[in-house]
Structure formats: C-alpha cells, structure tokens
C-alpha cells in the first residue's frame, strides 16, 4: 500500500459529516466512520459486487466501512465520510 493510500485513509484529504436523514451522491468517499449508532439506506460502493445491499443495515458506534463509496443515505445517526 502506498503512502498516499495511507494518508487518504487517515483523513488527510478531509471529509464530510453526514447526519440522517440525509443522502449524499456524486462524491467519492474512502471510508465511512459511524460516530453513533447508524442505520443506512441505499449505499453505492465497491464493497460487494453482488446484488446484496446494505440498505437497512444497522451499524454500531465506532464501526468503519472501508471501500470506494459514491453514494450513501444515512437514515438514522451520524457518519464521517472521509474523502
């Protein structure tokens, strides 16, 4: 892994706080960190190339989803989406 990727995953490229209910599309995020308990709506990501979905998934505070995410709908809770 290059130093650039490590810098990206440690937040050096900034990010965005997303508090539900709110959807964000058209941006690229490298990781989603759950500040508190979060329920996700639709998520567009490269985590899973199948027809499975993360919609309705509940994540505990402190959870992190890594992977290229280009759309996320936070229905409940707050995430920090890192660029």
PDB file of C-alpha atoms in Angstrom:
ATOM      1  CA  UNK A   1       0.000   0.000   0.000  1.00  0.00           C
ATOM      2  CA  UNK A   2       1.403   3.365  -0.921  1.00  0.00           C
ATOM      3  CA  UNK A   3       1.859   6.271   1.470  1.00  0.00           C
ATOM      4  CA  UNK A   4      -0.820   8.147  -0.494  1.00  0.00           C
ATOM      5  CA  UNK A   5      -3.421   5.486   0.324  1.00  0.00           C
ATOM      6  CA  UNK A   6      -2.432   5.511   3.984  1.00  0.00           C
ATOM      7  CA  UNK A   7      -2.770   9.302   4.064  1.00  0.00           C
ATOM      8  CA  UNK A   8      -6.197   9.085   2.424  1.00  0.00           C
ATOM      9  CA  UNK A   9      -7.462   6.532   4.945  1.00  0.00           C
ATOM     10  CA  UNK A  10      -6.251   8.610   7.900  1.00  0.00           C
ATOM     11  CA  UNK A  11      -8.380  11.587   6.906  1.00  0.00           C
ATOM     12  CA  UNK A  12      -5.738  13.898   5.466  1.00  0.00           C
ATOM     13  CA  UNK A  13      -7.990  14.613   2.468  1.00  0.00           C
ATOM     14  CA  UNK A  14     -10.792  15.796   4.717  1.00  0.00           C
ATOM     15  CA  UNK A  15     -14.322  14.538   4.769  1.00  0.00           C
ATOM     16  CA  UNK A  16     -17.928  15.342   5.412  1.00  0.00           C
ATOM     17  CA  UNK A  17     -20.197  14.861   8.398  1.00  0.00           C
ATOM     18  CA  UNK A  18     -23.494  13.309   7.323  1.00  0.00           C
ATOM     19  CA  UNK A  19     -26.335  13.292   9.843  1.00  0.00           C
ATOM     20  CA  UNK A  20     -29.522  11.445   8.973  1.00  0.00           C
ATOM     21  CA  UNK A  21     -31.875  11.656   7.434  1.00  0.00           C
ATOM     22  CA  UNK A  22     -29.653  12.785   4.555  1.00  0.00           C
ATOM     23  CA  UNK A  23     -28.382  11.309   1.308  1.00  0.00           C
ATOM     24  CA  UNK A  24     -25.150  12.316  -0.443  1.00  0.00           C
ATOM     25  CA  UNK A  25     -24.350  11.291  -4.022  1.00  0.00           C
ATOM     26  CA  UNK A  26     -21.859  12.312  -6.673  1.00  0.00           C
ATOM     27  CA  UNK A  27     -18.865  12.328  -4.318  1.00  0.00           C
ATOM     28  CA  UNK A  28     -16.159   9.760  -3.629  1.00  0.00           C
ATOM     29  CA  UNK A  29     -15.504   8.618  -0.078  1.00  0.00           C
ATOM     30  CA  UNK A  30     -12.840   6.135   1.022  1.00  0.00           C
ATOM     31  CA  UNK A  31     -14.308   5.259   4.417  1.00  0.00           C
ATOM     32  CA  UNK A  32     -17.460   5.801   6.468  1.00  0.00           C
ATOM     33  CA  UNK A  33     -16.976   6.090  10.239  1.00  0.00           C
ATOM     34  CA  UNK A  34     -20.054   5.780  12.468  1.00  0.00           C
ATOM     35  CA  UNK A  35     -19.988   8.452  15.173  1.00  0.00           C
ATOM     36  CA  UNK A  36     -23.030   6.881  16.845  1.00  0.00           C
ATOM     37  CA  UNK A  37     -25.442   4.051  16.012  1.00  0.00           C
ATOM     38  CA  UNK A  38     -26.299   4.373  12.308  1.00  0.00           C
ATOM     39  CA  UNK A  39     -28.953   2.933  10.027  1.00  0.00           C
ATOM     40  CA  UNK A  40     -28.122   3.064   6.340  1.00  0.00           C
ATOM     41  CA  UNK A  41     -30.477   3.443   3.419  1.00  0.00           C
ATOM     42  CA  UNK A  42     -29.126   2.907  -0.083  1.00  0.00           C
ATOM     43  CA  UNK A  43     -25.340   2.730  -0.419  1.00  0.00           C
ATOM     44  CA  UNK A  44     -23.371   2.745  -3.674  1.00  0.00           C
ATOM     45  CA  UNK A  45     -19.998   1.141  -3.018  1.00  0.00           C
ATOM     46  CA  UNK A  46     -17.458  -1.293  -4.412  1.00  0.00           C
ATOM     47  CA  UNK A  47     -17.624  -3.397  -1.234  1.00  0.00           C
ATOM     48  CA  UNK A  48     -19.862  -6.010  -2.771  1.00  0.00           C
ATOM     49  CA  UNK A  49     -20.219  -6.714  -6.456  1.00  0.00           C
ATOM     50  CA  UNK A  50     -23.307  -8.893  -5.981  1.00  0.00           C
ATOM     51  CA  UNK A  51     -26.977  -7.957  -5.814  1.00  0.00           C
ATOM     52  CA  UNK A  52     -26.847  -7.796  -1.997  1.00  0.00           C
ATOM     53  CA  UNK A  53     -27.474  -4.422  -0.434  1.00  0.00           C
ATOM     54  CA  UNK A  54     -26.552  -2.573   2.743  1.00  0.00           C
ATOM     55  CA  UNK A  55     -29.923  -0.810   2.855  1.00  0.00           C
ATOM     56  CA  UNK A  56     -31.460  -1.130   6.302  1.00  0.00           C
ATOM     57  CA  UNK A  57     -28.207  -2.284   7.907  1.00  0.00           C
ATOM     58  CA  UNK A  58     -27.646  -1.015  11.434  1.00  0.00           C
ATOM     59  CA  UNK A  59     -24.063  -0.270  12.443  1.00  0.00           C
ATOM     60  CA  UNK A  60     -22.773   0.269  15.957  1.00  0.00           C
ATOM     61  CA  UNK A  61     -20.994   3.432  17.057  1.00  0.00           C
ATOM     62  CA  UNK A  62     -17.308   3.217  16.151  1.00  0.00           C
ATOM     63  CA  UNK A  63     -17.852   0.972  13.109  1.00  0.00           C
ATOM     64  CA  UNK A  64     -15.985   1.813   9.917  1.00  0.00           C
ATOM     65  CA  UNK A  65     -16.783   0.728   6.353  1.00  0.00           C
ATOM     66  CA  UNK A  66     -13.771   0.913   4.031  1.00  0.00           C
ATOM     67  CA  UNK A  67     -14.114   0.970   0.253  1.00  0.00           C
ATOM     68  CA  UNK A  68     -14.948   3.398  -2.519  1.00  0.00           C
ATOM     69  CA  UNK A  69     -18.402   4.818  -1.763  1.00  0.00           C
ATOM     70  CA  UNK A  70     -20.064   7.157  -4.247  1.00  0.00           C
ATOM     71  CA  UNK A  71     -23.481   7.418  -2.642  1.00  0.00           C
ATOM     72  CA  UNK A  72     -24.756   6.984   0.899  1.00  0.00           C
ATOM     73  CA  UNK A  73     -28.109   7.545   2.551  1.00  0.00           C
ATOM     74  CA  UNK A  74     -27.909   7.843   6.328  1.00  0.00           C
ATOM     75  CA  UNK A  75     -31.441   7.369   7.649  1.00  0.00           C
ATOM     76  CA  UNK A  76     -30.550   7.486  11.358  1.00  0.00           C
ATOM     77  CA  UNK A  77     -27.352   8.592  13.087  1.00  0.00           C
ATOM     78  CA  UNK A  78     -24.158  10.369  12.047  1.00  0.00           C
ATOM     79  CA  UNK A  79     -21.210   9.267   9.935  1.00  0.00           C
ATOM     80  CA  UNK A  80     -17.960  10.950   8.976  1.00  0.00           C
ATOM     81  CA  UNK A  81     -17.378  10.214   5.284  1.00  0.00           C
ATOM     82  CA  UNK A  82     -13.652  10.503   4.543  1.00  0.00           C
ATOM     83  CA  UNK A  83     -12.521  11.720   1.089  1.00  0.00           C
TER      84      UNK A  83
END
